[in-house]
Coordinates of C-alpha atoms and ligand atoms in Angstrom, one line a residue:
M189 CA 16.4 -58.1 33.4
T190 CA 15.5 -56.5 30.9
N191 CA 12.0 -55.8 31.0
V192 CA 10.8 -56.8 27.3
K193 CA 7.0 -54.7 27.6
F194 CA 6.6 -52.9 24.5
P195 CA 6.8 -54.8 21.2
E196 CA 9.2 -53.0 18.9
V197 CA 7.5 -53.9 15.2
W198 CA 4.4 -52.4 14.3
D199 CA 0.9 -54.4 14.1
L200 CA -0.1 -54.3 10.6
E201 CA -1.9 -57.0 10.5
S202 CA -4.8 -56.0 12.3
V203 CA -5.8 -52.9 10.0
F204 CA -5.5 -55.2 6.8
A205 CA -4.6 -58.6 6.8
G206 CA -1.7 -60.3 4.5
G207 CA 0.5 -57.5 3.5
S208 CA 0.8 -56.6 0.1
N209 CA -0.8 -59.4 -0.8
S210 CA -3.8 -58.4 0.9
E211 CA -7.7 -59.4 0.0
E212 CA -9.4 -57.3 2.3
L213 CA -7.4 -54.0 1.5
R214 CA -8.2 -55.3 -2.4
I215 CA -12.1 -55.5 -1.7
Q216 CA -11.4 -51.9 0.1
L217 CA -10.0 -50.3 -2.7
D218 CA -12.7 -51.3 -5.2
R219 CA -14.9 -50.3 -2.8
I220 CA -13.6 -47.1 -3.0
Q221 CA -14.1 -47.0 -7.1
V222 CA -18.2 -47.5 -6.5
E223 CA -18.1 -45.0 -3.8
L224 CA -16.5 -42.7 -6.1
E225 CA -18.9 -43.3 -8.9
E226 CA -21.4 -42.6 -6.3
L227 CA -20.5 -39.5 -5.2
K228 CA -19.8 -38.5 -9.3
N229 CA -23.4 -39.3 -9.5
A230 CA -24.6 -37.4 -6.6
V231 CA -22.2 -34.5 -7.6
S232 CA -24.1 -34.4 -10.9
S233 CA -27.7 -34.4 -9.7
I234 CA -27.3 -31.9 -6.6
V235 CA -30.2 -29.6 -6.1
A236 CA -27.8 -26.5 -4.8
E237 CA -30.4 -24.6 -3.1
D238 CA -31.3 -27.6 -0.8
S239 CA -29.5 -28.5 2.0
K240 CA -29.8 -32.5 2.5
S241 CA -28.9 -32.4 -1.6
I242 CA -25.5 -31.0 -0.2
L243 CA -25.0 -33.2 2.8
N244 CA -25.6 -36.5 0.7
V245 CA -22.4 -34.8 -1.3
L246 CA -20.9 -33.9 2.3
E247 CA -22.1 -37.5 3.7
L248 CA -20.4 -39.3 0.6
M249 CA -17.6 -37.2 0.5
K250 CA -17.0 -38.3 3.7
E251 CA -16.8 -42.2 3.3
V252 CA -14.6 -41.7 0.4
Y253 CA -12.0 -39.8 2.6
I254 CA -11.9 -42.3 5.2
N255 CA -11.4 -45.3 3.1
M256 CA -8.9 -43.6 0.8
G257 CA -7.1 -42.4 4.2
Q258 CA -6.8 -45.9 5.2
T259 CA -5.4 -47.6 2.8
G260 CA -3.5 -45.2 1.9
S261 CA -1.9 -45.0 5.3
F262 CA -1.5 -48.7 5.2
V263 CA -0.2 -48.6 1.7
S264 CA 2.6 -45.8 3.4
C265 CA 3.3 -48.6 6.2
L266 CA 4.3 -51.1 3.7
Q267 CA 6.7 -49.2 1.3
A268 CA 8.2 -48.3 4.8
Q269 CA 8.7 -51.3 6.6
D270 CA 9.9 -52.6 3.2
M271 CA 11.7 -50.5 0.3
T272 CA 11.5 -53.8 -1.9
D273 CA 8.0 -53.8 -1.5
K274 CA 7.4 -53.6 -5.6
K275 CA 3.4 -55.1 -4.9
A276 CA 3.2 -52.1 -2.3
S277 CA 4.3 -49.6 -4.7
L278 CA 1.8 -50.8 -7.5
L279 CA -0.8 -50.1 -4.6
R280 CA 0.5 -46.6 -4.0
S281 CA -0.1 -46.1 -8.1
E282 CA -3.6 -47.2 -7.9
I283 CA -3.8 -44.9 -4.8
S284 CA -2.6 -41.9 -6.3
S285 CA -5.1 -42.7 -9.4
L286 CA -8.1 -42.5 -7.5
A287 CA -7.4 -39.4 -5.7
A288 CA -6.7 -38.0 -9.2
N289 CA -10.0 -39.3 -9.7
F290 CA -11.5 -37.6 -6.6
A291 CA -9.7 -34.5 -7.4
P292 CA -12.3 -32.7 -10.3
I293 CA -14.8 -34.6 -8.4
K294 CA -14.1 -32.0 -5.8
L295 CA -13.6 -29.5 -8.1
Q296 CA -16.8 -29.2 -9.5
F297 CA -18.8 -29.7 -6.4
Q298 CA -16.9 -26.5 -5.3
Q299 CA -18.0 -24.5 -8.5
V300 CA -21.7 -25.4 -7.5
L301 CA -20.9 -24.2 -3.6
S302 CA -20.2 -21.2 -5.1
G303 CA -22.7 -20.7 -7.9
I304 CA -25.0 -20.1 -5.1
E305 CA -26.4 -16.5 -4.3
E306 CA -25.4 -14.9 -0.7
E307 CA -28.5 -14.5 0.7
K308 CA -29.8 -18.7 0.2
W309 CA -25.7 -19.8 1.1
A310 CA -26.7 -17.9 4.0
E311 CA -29.6 -19.1 4.1
L312 CA -28.0 -22.6 3.8
L313 CA -25.5 -22.6 6.0
A314 CA -27.4 -21.6 8.6
T315 CA -29.9 -25.1 8.4
E316 CA -29.5 -27.8 10.9
E317 CA -28.1 -30.3 8.0
L318 CA -25.1 -27.9 7.4
S319 CA -24.4 -25.5 9.5
Q320 CA -21.0 -27.1 11.4
F321 CA -19.6 -27.7 8.2
N322 CA -19.6 -23.5 8.0
F323 CA -15.6 -22.8 8.0
T324 CA -15.5 -26.2 5.7
L325 CA -17.9 -24.9 3.1
N326 CA -17.1 -21.2 3.3
E327 CA -13.3 -22.1 2.5
W328 CA -14.4 -24.5 -0.4
R329 CA -16.4 -21.7 -1.7
D330 CA -14.2 -18.8 -1.3
E331 CA -11.2 -21.1 -2.5
T332 CA -13.0 -21.2 -5.4
K333 CA -14.4 -17.5 -6.4
L334 CA -10.7 -16.6 -6.3
K335 CA -10.2 -19.0 -9.5
L336 CA -11.2 -19.1 -13.0
S337 CA -14.1 -20.9 -14.2
E338 CA -13.9 -24.3 -13.9
Q339 CA -13.1 -24.9 -17.4
E340 CA -10.5 -22.6 -17.3
E341 CA -9.1 -24.4 -13.8
N342 CA -9.2 -27.5 -15.8
I343 CA -7.3 -26.5 -18.9
I344 CA -4.7 -25.4 -16.0
S345 CA -4.8 -28.7 -14.3
A346 CA -4.5 -30.4 -17.7
L347 CA -1.2 -28.3 -18.4
K348 CA -0.1 -28.9 -15.1
V349 CA 1.2 -32.0 -15.7
D350 CA 3.8 -31.5 -18.1
G351 CA 4.4 -27.8 -18.0
Y352 CA 4.8 -27.9 -14.0
S353 CA 5.0 -31.6 -11.6
A354 CA 6.6 -32.6 -14.4
W355 CA 9.7 -29.3 -13.7
G356 CA 9.7 -31.0 -9.8
E357 CA 10.0 -34.8 -10.9
M358 CA 13.0 -33.4 -13.1
Y359 CA 14.9 -32.0 -9.9
D360 CA 14.5 -35.4 -8.5
L361 CA 15.7 -37.3 -11.9
L362 CA 18.8 -34.6 -12.0
I363 CA 19.2 -35.1 -8.1
S364 CA 19.3 -39.3 -8.2
D365 CA 22.0 -38.7 -10.9
I366 CA 24.3 -37.2 -9.3
K367 CA 27.5 -38.8 -8.1
I368 CA 29.6 -37.3 -6.2
P369 CA 33.6 -38.9 -5.4
F370 CA 35.0 -38.5 -2.4
T371 CA 37.2 -40.1 -0.3
I372 CA 36.7 -41.1 3.2
D373 CA 39.3 -43.6 5.5
G374 CA 41.4 -43.7 2.8
E375 CA 38.7 -45.3 0.2
E376 CA 37.6 -43.8 -3.0
K377 CA 33.2 -43.8 -2.7
E378 CA 30.6 -42.5 -5.4
L379 CA 28.1 -40.7 -2.8
S380 CA 24.9 -39.7 -3.8
V381 CA 23.9 -36.1 -2.7
G382 CA 22.0 -37.4 0.4
Q383 CA 25.1 -39.6 1.6
A384 CA 27.2 -36.4 1.1
N385 CA 24.9 -34.1 2.7
N386 CA 24.6 -36.6 5.9
L387 CA 28.7 -35.8 5.8
S388 CA 27.7 -32.1 7.5
S389 CA 27.4 -34.0 10.9
H390 CA 30.3 -35.9 10.8
P391 CA 33.3 -35.4 13.7
D392 CA 35.9 -34.8 11.6
A393 CA 36.7 -31.2 10.4
T394 CA 38.5 -32.3 7.4
V395 CA 35.5 -34.3 5.8
R396 CA 33.2 -32.2 6.6
Q397 CA 34.4 -29.4 5.2
A398 CA 35.9 -31.4 1.5
A399 CA 31.9 -33.0 1.9
Y400 CA 30.7 -29.6 1.3
E401 CA 33.4 -28.3 -1.2
A402 CA 33.1 -31.6 -3.2
L403 CA 29.3 -30.7 -2.8
E404 CA 29.6 -27.0 -3.8
K405 CA 31.5 -28.0 -6.8
T406 CA 29.0 -30.3 -8.0
W407 CA 26.0 -27.9 -7.4
T408 CA 28.3 -25.1 -9.9
E409 CA 28.7 -27.7 -12.6
K410 CA 25.3 -28.7 -13.1
E411 CA 24.2 -25.0 -11.7
E412 CA 22.7 -24.0 -15.5
F413 CA 20.2 -27.4 -15.1
F414 CA 18.8 -26.5 -11.5
A415 CA 18.4 -22.5 -12.8
K416 CA 16.4 -23.1 -15.6
T417 CA 14.2 -26.5 -13.5
L418 CA 13.8 -23.4 -10.8
N419 CA 12.7 -20.5 -13.3
H420 CA 9.8 -22.9 -14.9
I421 CA 8.5 -23.8 -11.5
A422 CA 8.6 -20.7 -10.4
G423 CA 7.3 -19.3 -14.4
F424 CA 4.4 -21.7 -13.8
R425 CA 3.1 -20.8 -11.0
L426 CA 3.9 -16.6 -11.6
A427 CA 2.4 -16.9 -15.1
T428 CA -1.1 -18.8 -13.1
Y429 CA -1.4 -16.8 -10.3
K430 CA -1.7 -13.2 -12.6
K431 CA -4.3 -14.8 -15.0
R432 CA -6.3 -15.4 -11.7
G433 CA -5.6 -11.8 -10.7
W434 CA -3.4 -12.5 -7.6
D435 CA -0.6 -10.0 -6.6
S436 CA 1.2 -12.0 -4.1
V437 CA 3.4 -15.0 -4.5
L438 CA 2.1 -15.4 -0.7
Q439 CA -1.1 -15.6 -1.7
E440 CA -1.8 -19.2 -2.2
P441 CA 0.8 -20.3 1.2
L442 CA -1.0 -18.4 3.9
Q443 CA -4.5 -19.0 2.0
T444 CA -3.8 -23.0 2.5
N445 CA -2.3 -22.3 6.4
R446 CA -5.5 -20.2 7.1
M447 CA -3.3 -17.2 8.0
Q448 CA -3.0 -13.3 7.7
P449 CA 0.1 -11.3 6.3
E450 CA 0.4 -9.6 9.4
T451 CA 0.3 -12.4 11.8
I452 CA 4.2 -14.1 9.2
D453 CA 5.2 -9.7 9.5
A454 CA 4.5 -10.1 12.9
M455 CA 6.9 -13.4 13.7
W456 CA 9.2 -13.1 11.4
G457 CA 9.7 -9.1 13.1
A458 CA 9.8 -10.5 16.3
I459 CA 12.3 -13.1 15.1
I460 CA 14.9 -10.5 13.2
D461 CA 14.8 -8.5 16.8
H462 CA 15.9 -11.6 18.9
K463 CA 18.2 -12.6 16.7
A464 CA 21.4 -11.3 18.8
P465 CA 21.5 -14.3 21.0
F466 CA 21.6 -17.2 18.0
A467 CA 24.6 -15.5 16.8
E468 CA 26.2 -15.3 20.1
Y469 CA 25.5 -19.4 20.8
L470 CA 27.1 -19.8 16.5
K471 CA 30.5 -17.3 17.9
R472 CA 30.7 -19.5 21.0
K473 CA 29.8 -23.4 18.9
A474 CA 33.1 -21.9 16.5
E475 CA 35.5 -21.2 19.8
L476 CA 34.3 -24.6 20.9
L477 CA 35.5 -26.3 17.1
N478 CA 38.9 -24.2 17.9
T479 CA 37.9 -22.1 15.1
S480 CA 37.8 -18.4 14.7
T481 CA 34.7 -18.3 12.3
M482 CA 31.0 -20.3 11.8
D483 CA 31.3 -21.4 8.3
W484 CA 28.0 -23.0 6.8
F485 CA 30.2 -26.5 6.7
N486 CA 30.7 -26.6 10.9
L487 CA 27.3 -25.9 11.1
D488 CA 26.0 -29.2 11.8
A489 CA 29.2 -30.9 13.6
P490 CA 29.4 -32.6 16.9
I491 CA 31.0 -30.7 19.6
T492 CA 31.2 -33.3 22.4
A493 CA 31.5 -37.0 22.1
S494 CA 28.2 -38.3 24.4
T495 CA 28.3 -41.8 23.3
E496 CA 24.5 -42.1 26.0
T497 CA 22.2 -44.7 25.0
I498 CA 19.2 -45.9 25.8
S499 CA 17.1 -48.8 25.0
Y500 CA 13.5 -48.5 23.6
Q501 CA 12.0 -50.1 26.1
E502 CA 13.7 -47.4 28.8
G503 CA 13.1 -44.8 25.8
A504 CA 9.6 -45.8 25.3
A505 CA 8.9 -45.8 29.5
F506 CA 10.7 -42.1 29.5
V507 CA 8.3 -40.9 27.2
I508 CA 5.4 -41.7 28.5
E509 CA 6.3 -40.4 32.3
N510 CA 7.0 -37.4 31.3
F511 CA 4.0 -36.9 29.2
G512 CA 2.3 -38.0 32.5
R513 CA 3.8 -35.1 34.3
F514 CA 2.0 -32.8 31.5
G515 CA -1.7 -34.9 31.4
K516 CA -3.8 -38.2 32.2
K517 CA -5.1 -38.2 28.8
L518 CA -1.5 -37.9 26.4
E519 CA -0.2 -40.7 29.1
A520 CA -3.1 -43.1 29.2
F521 CA -3.3 -42.5 25.2
A522 CA 1.1 -42.8 24.4
T523 CA 0.7 -46.4 26.7
N524 CA -2.1 -47.5 24.6
A525 CA -0.5 -46.6 21.5
I526 CA 3.1 -48.0 22.4
E527 CA 1.8 -51.6 24.0
N528 CA -0.7 -52.3 21.5
G529 CA 1.8 -51.5 18.6
W530 CA 1.0 -48.3 16.7
V531 CA 4.6 -48.0 16.9
E532 CA 7.3 -49.1 14.4
A533 CA 11.0 -48.9 16.1
E534 CA 13.0 -51.7 15.1
N535 CA 16.7 -51.4 13.7
R536 CA 17.1 -53.4 10.6
P537 CA 17.9 -53.1 7.0
N538 CA 14.7 -52.3 4.5
K539 CA 13.7 -50.1 6.2
R540 CA 13.2 -46.4 4.9
P541 CA 14.8 -43.7 6.5
G542 CA 12.9 -40.7 9.1
G543 CA 10.0 -41.2 10.9
F544 CA 6.6 -40.1 10.2
C545 CA 3.2 -41.2 11.8
T546 CA 0.4 -41.7 9.8
G547 CA -3.5 -41.9 10.6
L548 CA -5.9 -44.9 10.3
P549 CA -9.4 -43.1 10.3
L550 CA -11.6 -46.1 9.5
T551 CA -10.0 -47.9 12.4
K552 CA -9.3 -44.5 14.5
E553 CA -5.8 -45.4 14.6
S554 CA -2.5 -44.0 13.9
R555 CA 0.1 -46.2 13.4
I556 CA 4.4 -44.5 14.1
F557 CA 6.9 -45.4 11.8
M558 CA 10.9 -45.2 12.8
T559 CA 14.1 -47.2 13.3
Y560 CA 15.5 -46.7 16.8
S561 CA 18.6 -46.6 17.3
G562 CA 18.6 -45.9 21.0
T563 CA 20.0 -42.2 21.0
M564 CA 18.3 -39.5 23.1
S565 CA 17.4 -37.8 19.7
N566 CA 15.6 -40.8 18.9
V567 CA 13.2 -41.0 21.6
A568 CA 12.7 -37.1 21.1
T569 CA 11.4 -38.5 17.5
L570 CA 9.2 -41.0 19.6
A571 CA 7.7 -38.3 21.5
H572 CA 6.9 -36.0 17.9
E573 CA 5.4 -39.0 16.6
L574 CA 3.7 -39.9 19.2
G575 CA 2.5 -36.3 19.2
H576 CA 0.8 -36.0 16.2
A577 CA -1.0 -39.2 16.8
F578 CA -2.5 -37.3 19.7
H579 CA -3.8 -34.7 17.5
S580 CA -5.5 -37.5 15.1
Y581 CA -7.2 -38.7 18.7
A582 CA -8.0 -35.6 19.6
L583 CA -9.7 -35.3 16.4
R584 CA -12.0 -38.8 16.9
P585 CA -15.2 -37.3 17.9
I586 CA -15.0 -34.5 14.8
H587 CA -16.6 -34.8 11.7
T588 CA -13.9 -36.4 8.9
L589 CA -14.5 -33.3 6.8
N590 CA -13.4 -31.1 10.0
T591 CA -10.6 -32.2 10.5
G592 CA -8.2 -31.2 7.5
Y593 CA -5.4 -29.4 9.8
A594 CA -3.1 -27.0 7.6
M595 CA 1.3 -27.5 7.6
G596 CA 1.3 -24.5 10.3
V597 CA -0.8 -26.5 13.1
A598 CA 0.2 -29.9 11.6
E599 CA 3.6 -29.8 13.9
T600 CA 1.9 -28.1 17.0
A601 CA 0.9 -31.3 18.8
S602 CA 3.8 -33.3 17.7
T603 CA 6.9 -30.3 18.8
F604 CA 5.0 -29.8 22.4
A605 CA 5.7 -33.3 22.8
E606 CA 8.8 -33.4 21.7
M607 CA 9.7 -30.1 24.3
I608 CA 8.2 -32.2 27.2
V609 CA 10.2 -35.7 26.8
A610 CA 13.9 -32.9 25.7
D611 CA 13.4 -30.2 28.8
A612 CA 12.6 -33.6 30.9
A613 CA 16.0 -35.3 29.2
V614 CA 18.4 -32.3 29.4
Q615 CA 17.3 -31.7 33.5
E616 CA 17.8 -35.4 33.6
A617 CA 21.3 -35.5 31.6
K618 CA 23.9 -38.3 33.6
S619 CA 27.5 -36.1 32.8
E620 CA 27.8 -32.2 31.8
D621 CA 28.6 -33.5 28.3
E622 CA 25.5 -34.9 28.2
K623 CA 23.0 -31.8 29.5
I624 CA 25.4 -29.9 27.0
A625 CA 24.6 -31.9 23.7
L626 CA 20.7 -32.0 24.7
L627 CA 20.5 -28.2 24.9
E628 CA 22.7 -28.2 21.9
D629 CA 19.9 -29.8 20.0
K630 CA 17.1 -28.2 21.5
I631 CA 19.2 -24.7 20.4
Q632 CA 19.8 -26.5 16.5
R633 CA 16.6 -26.6 16.7
S634 CA 15.5 -23.1 17.2
V635 CA 18.5 -22.2 14.8
A636 CA 16.8 -24.0 12.0
F637 CA 13.7 -22.4 12.6
F638 CA 14.7 -18.8 12.5
M639 CA 17.8 -18.7 10.7
N640 CA 18.6 -21.8 8.2
I641 CA 14.5 -21.1 7.0
H642 CA 14.1 -17.5 7.5
A643 CA 17.5 -17.6 5.0
R644 CA 14.3 -19.9 2.4
F645 CA 12.6 -17.4 3.3
L646 CA 13.6 -14.2 1.9
F647 CA 15.4 -16.0 -1.2
E648 CA 12.0 -17.5 -2.0
T649 CA 10.5 -14.2 -1.6
R650 CA 13.5 -12.0 -3.5
F651 CA 13.2 -15.0 -5.9
Y652 CA 9.6 -14.8 -7.0
E653 CA 10.3 -10.9 -7.6
E654 CA 12.9 -11.1 -9.9
R655 CA 11.6 -13.9 -11.1
E656 CA 8.7 -11.5 -12.7
S657 CA 10.7 -9.4 -14.6
G658 CA 12.1 -12.6 -16.6
I659 CA 14.8 -15.8 -16.1
V660 CA 16.2 -14.9 -13.2
P661 CA 20.7 -16.7 -14.1
A662 CA 22.4 -19.0 -11.6
H663 CA 24.6 -16.7 -11.1
R664 CA 22.4 -14.1 -9.8
L665 CA 20.0 -17.1 -7.7
N666 CA 23.3 -17.0 -5.9
E667 CA 24.0 -14.0 -5.6
I668 CA 20.5 -13.9 -3.7
M669 CA 20.9 -16.9 -1.8
E670 CA 24.0 -15.8 0.0
E671 CA 22.7 -12.1 0.3
A672 CA 19.1 -14.0 2.2
Q673 CA 21.4 -16.5 4.3
R674 CA 24.3 -13.6 5.5
E675 CA 21.1 -11.9 7.1
A676 CA 19.2 -14.3 8.3
Y677 CA 22.2 -15.5 10.6
A678 CA 22.7 -12.5 11.6
G679 CA 26.3 -11.6 10.4
A680 CA 27.7 -15.0 12.2
L681 CA 28.2 -16.8 9.1
N682 CA 31.9 -16.4 7.2
V683 CA 31.4 -19.5 4.3
A684 CA 27.9 -19.5 3.2
H685 CA 26.4 -21.9 1.0
P686 CA 25.3 -20.1 -2.3
H687 CA 24.0 -22.7 -3.9
F688 CA 21.7 -24.2 -1.6
W689 CA 18.9 -22.7 -3.8
A690 CA 19.7 -26.3 -5.8
S691 CA 20.4 -28.7 -3.2
K692 CA 17.0 -28.1 -1.1
L693 CA 13.9 -30.3 -2.8
H694 CA 11.8 -27.6 -0.8
F695 CA 12.0 -25.2 -3.4
Y696 CA 11.2 -26.9 -5.9
M697 CA 8.2 -29.1 -4.1
T698 CA 5.1 -28.4 -6.6
S699 CA 2.5 -29.5 -4.6
V700 CA 3.0 -26.9 -1.5
P701 CA 4.0 -23.4 -2.8
F702 CA 6.6 -22.2 0.2
Y703 CA 7.1 -25.0 1.9
N704 CA 9.0 -22.6 4.6
F705 CA 7.3 -20.5 6.9
P706 CA 4.6 -22.6 8.3
Y707 CA 7.9 -24.3 9.5
T708 CA 8.5 -21.8 12.3
F709 CA 5.5 -20.8 12.7
G710 CA 4.6 -24.2 14.0
Y711 CA 7.3 -24.3 16.3
L712 CA 6.5 -20.9 17.8
F713 CA 3.3 -21.5 17.9
S714 CA 3.9 -25.0 19.9
L715 CA 6.1 -23.0 22.2
S716 CA 3.7 -21.1 23.5
I717 CA 0.8 -23.4 24.3
Y718 CA 4.2 -25.3 25.7
A719 CA 4.8 -22.3 28.1
K720 CA 1.2 -21.9 28.9
A721 CA 0.9 -25.9 30.2
K722 CA 3.9 -25.5 32.6
E723 CA 2.2 -22.3 34.0
E724 CA -1.4 -23.8 34.5
G725 CA 0.0 -27.7 35.1
S726 CA -2.3 -30.5 34.5
S727 CA -5.8 -28.5 34.1
F728 CA -4.4 -27.2 31.0
E729 CA -5.1 -30.7 28.9
D730 CA -8.7 -29.8 28.7
K731 CA -7.8 -26.9 27.0
Y732 CA -5.7 -28.0 25.0
I733 CA -7.8 -31.0 23.8
A734 CA -10.3 -28.6 23.1
L735 CA -7.7 -26.2 21.1
L736 CA -6.5 -29.5 18.8
Q737 CA -10.1 -30.2 18.0
D738 CA -10.6 -27.0 15.8
T739 CA -7.0 -26.6 14.3
A740 CA -8.9 -27.4 10.9
V741 CA -12.3 -25.0 11.7
M742 CA -10.6 -21.5 12.1
S743 CA -7.4 -19.1 11.3
V744 CA -5.0 -19.5 13.1
E745 CA -5.4 -16.2 14.2
D746 CA -9.3 -17.1 15.6
L747 CA -7.2 -20.3 16.8
A748 CA -4.9 -18.5 19.3
M749 CA -7.3 -16.2 20.5
K750 CA -10.5 -18.3 21.4
H751 CA -8.0 -21.1 23.2
L752 CA -5.0 -18.9 24.0
G753 CA -6.4 -15.2 24.2
E754 CA -3.6 -13.8 22.2
D755 CA -3.1 -11.3 19.3
I756 CA -0.7 -13.5 16.7
T757 CA -0.2 -10.9 14.3
E758 CA 1.0 -8.5 17.0
K759 CA 4.7 -9.3 17.8
A760 CA 4.4 -9.8 21.5
F761 CA 2.9 -13.2 21.2
W762 CA 5.7 -14.5 19.7
E763 CA 8.3 -13.1 22.1
K764 CA 7.3 -15.1 24.5
G765 CA 8.6 -18.0 22.2
I766 CA 11.5 -17.2 21.6
R767 CA 12.3 -16.7 24.9
I768 CA 12.2 -19.7 26.1
C769 CA 15.1 -21.0 22.9
E770 CA 16.5 -17.5 24.3
Q771 CA 17.0 -19.8 28.2
D772 CA 18.3 -22.6 26.4
V773 CA 20.7 -20.5 24.5
E774 CA 22.0 -18.5 27.9
Q775 CA 22.1 -21.7 29.5
F776 CA 24.3 -23.4 27.3
L777 CA 26.5 -20.1 27.0
E778 CA 26.7 -20.9 30.5
L779 CA 27.8 -24.1 30.8
T780 CA 30.2 -23.9 28.0
T781 CA 31.9 -20.7 28.9
Q782 CA 35.2 -22.3 30.7
K783 CA 35.6 -24.6 27.7
G784 CA 35.6 -22.0 25.1
Ligands
ZN237 ZN1 6.3 -33.9 12.4

């Protein structure tokens, strides 16, 4: 008898009743419009030297953040659960334009803050009203100080629409236009880039290689379009930085992630010192696949034919049970979320691919989206997204303006939750093949963060350096990428993927520059917290929650020092996390030694 205890379809009705026709949502969106007007007036008539006047603006801002967060998340849920919901897309545009109206108001407020005299500023921050916003206000003020005047920044923002973001949109258009002729199972098809990429994990080696070759051929034919797009995105960025007097391309991403350059240097330095085991793993994988070398098109190849499946009911119970081994609060939180319709897991058509967790700041809940098809990796995704939701839950008592955590720490709670479940899965594997598959799943993550992401970081740093002295042609981009891959994969790669720079959306994202190193940071940062949790047992949970509550009000260096007593500008810290990953490799090599 199956026990259907956990709903597989989420509850959106309790958020706003009526889906994309919701009356309640309409009222809320109209309210935001009014609130933005109010905020605008408050900023225009602000008395800069008066703490109460500043607090008034902050409180109005908080309302806007909460209501935009609530409506924005709800609409994301509508779009994800049914990609054909046209009304939801219209609502999305409406929310985007509300956000666009908010941005200049915030900038104007930041300019006011940056104009306040040092001494007066210190006094203001010491007042009862403003002391809790110390970090956030200082950050806003400093950010503005590093930029040009309000007028000049406004010109840049206006020019960005056609001169910068447009190139990012052009990339999406170029990608969506590509059709790759491909024969699979005797049938001739036209694949999208996404579909062709998905063949990288196809069980048949000839299919994997053919898909790789078809993709490289396409990239070669179109490389000039992509090289032009990439060069102009970089050109705009560099020109802006130059005007602002910024001499490093890393300044913006480091600032956004509240990170010191020493921290990234220490992190990559430690990784570079410890690549050997992962190169060893790749060598073994090649042997298991009966090839003499590891090539790009075999990196994602499956090495076992594990067909174990696990129902959603069992999977959810497994997550709850293992969370309980770490801490009672996480367990109770997950039970409540799963039982009360926070999770959309059903496998049905028209759903968006992938998974996410989105916060509902007004009702102080979250919603998790995924498509559960019964694999252990689905169970890990459920744990991952519940980890994100737990982060939001931990931040509930914190003022909204103090909860804007950056990408580097955004994946802390999620990776942590995923590790708990991934480790338990390996331990409880029912067969040796399953154990090998689950272990490999974990190692693949390390390879992605230590090698693939590292290659992206090396490429981007070097490309931007060369771009400073002019356009970097496609053939040179290929060279830089191939070199970066050979280096990042520590010599373990035979056939590389020189056009990777054309295939990866992340290089063309105009909202976030250098969308790479924060992934690796988050992964290793989270692993070291995980190691501490294992050491200290259930008494660690309260410390963990305290750390999460501070994720948006201090630099990552201060966060680690305060809550872990660790200096993350030193390699030694990073080596501890890498050590955990090396142990997975050791176990994998041992288990597969006969099979090689
Ligand atoms: Zn995540």
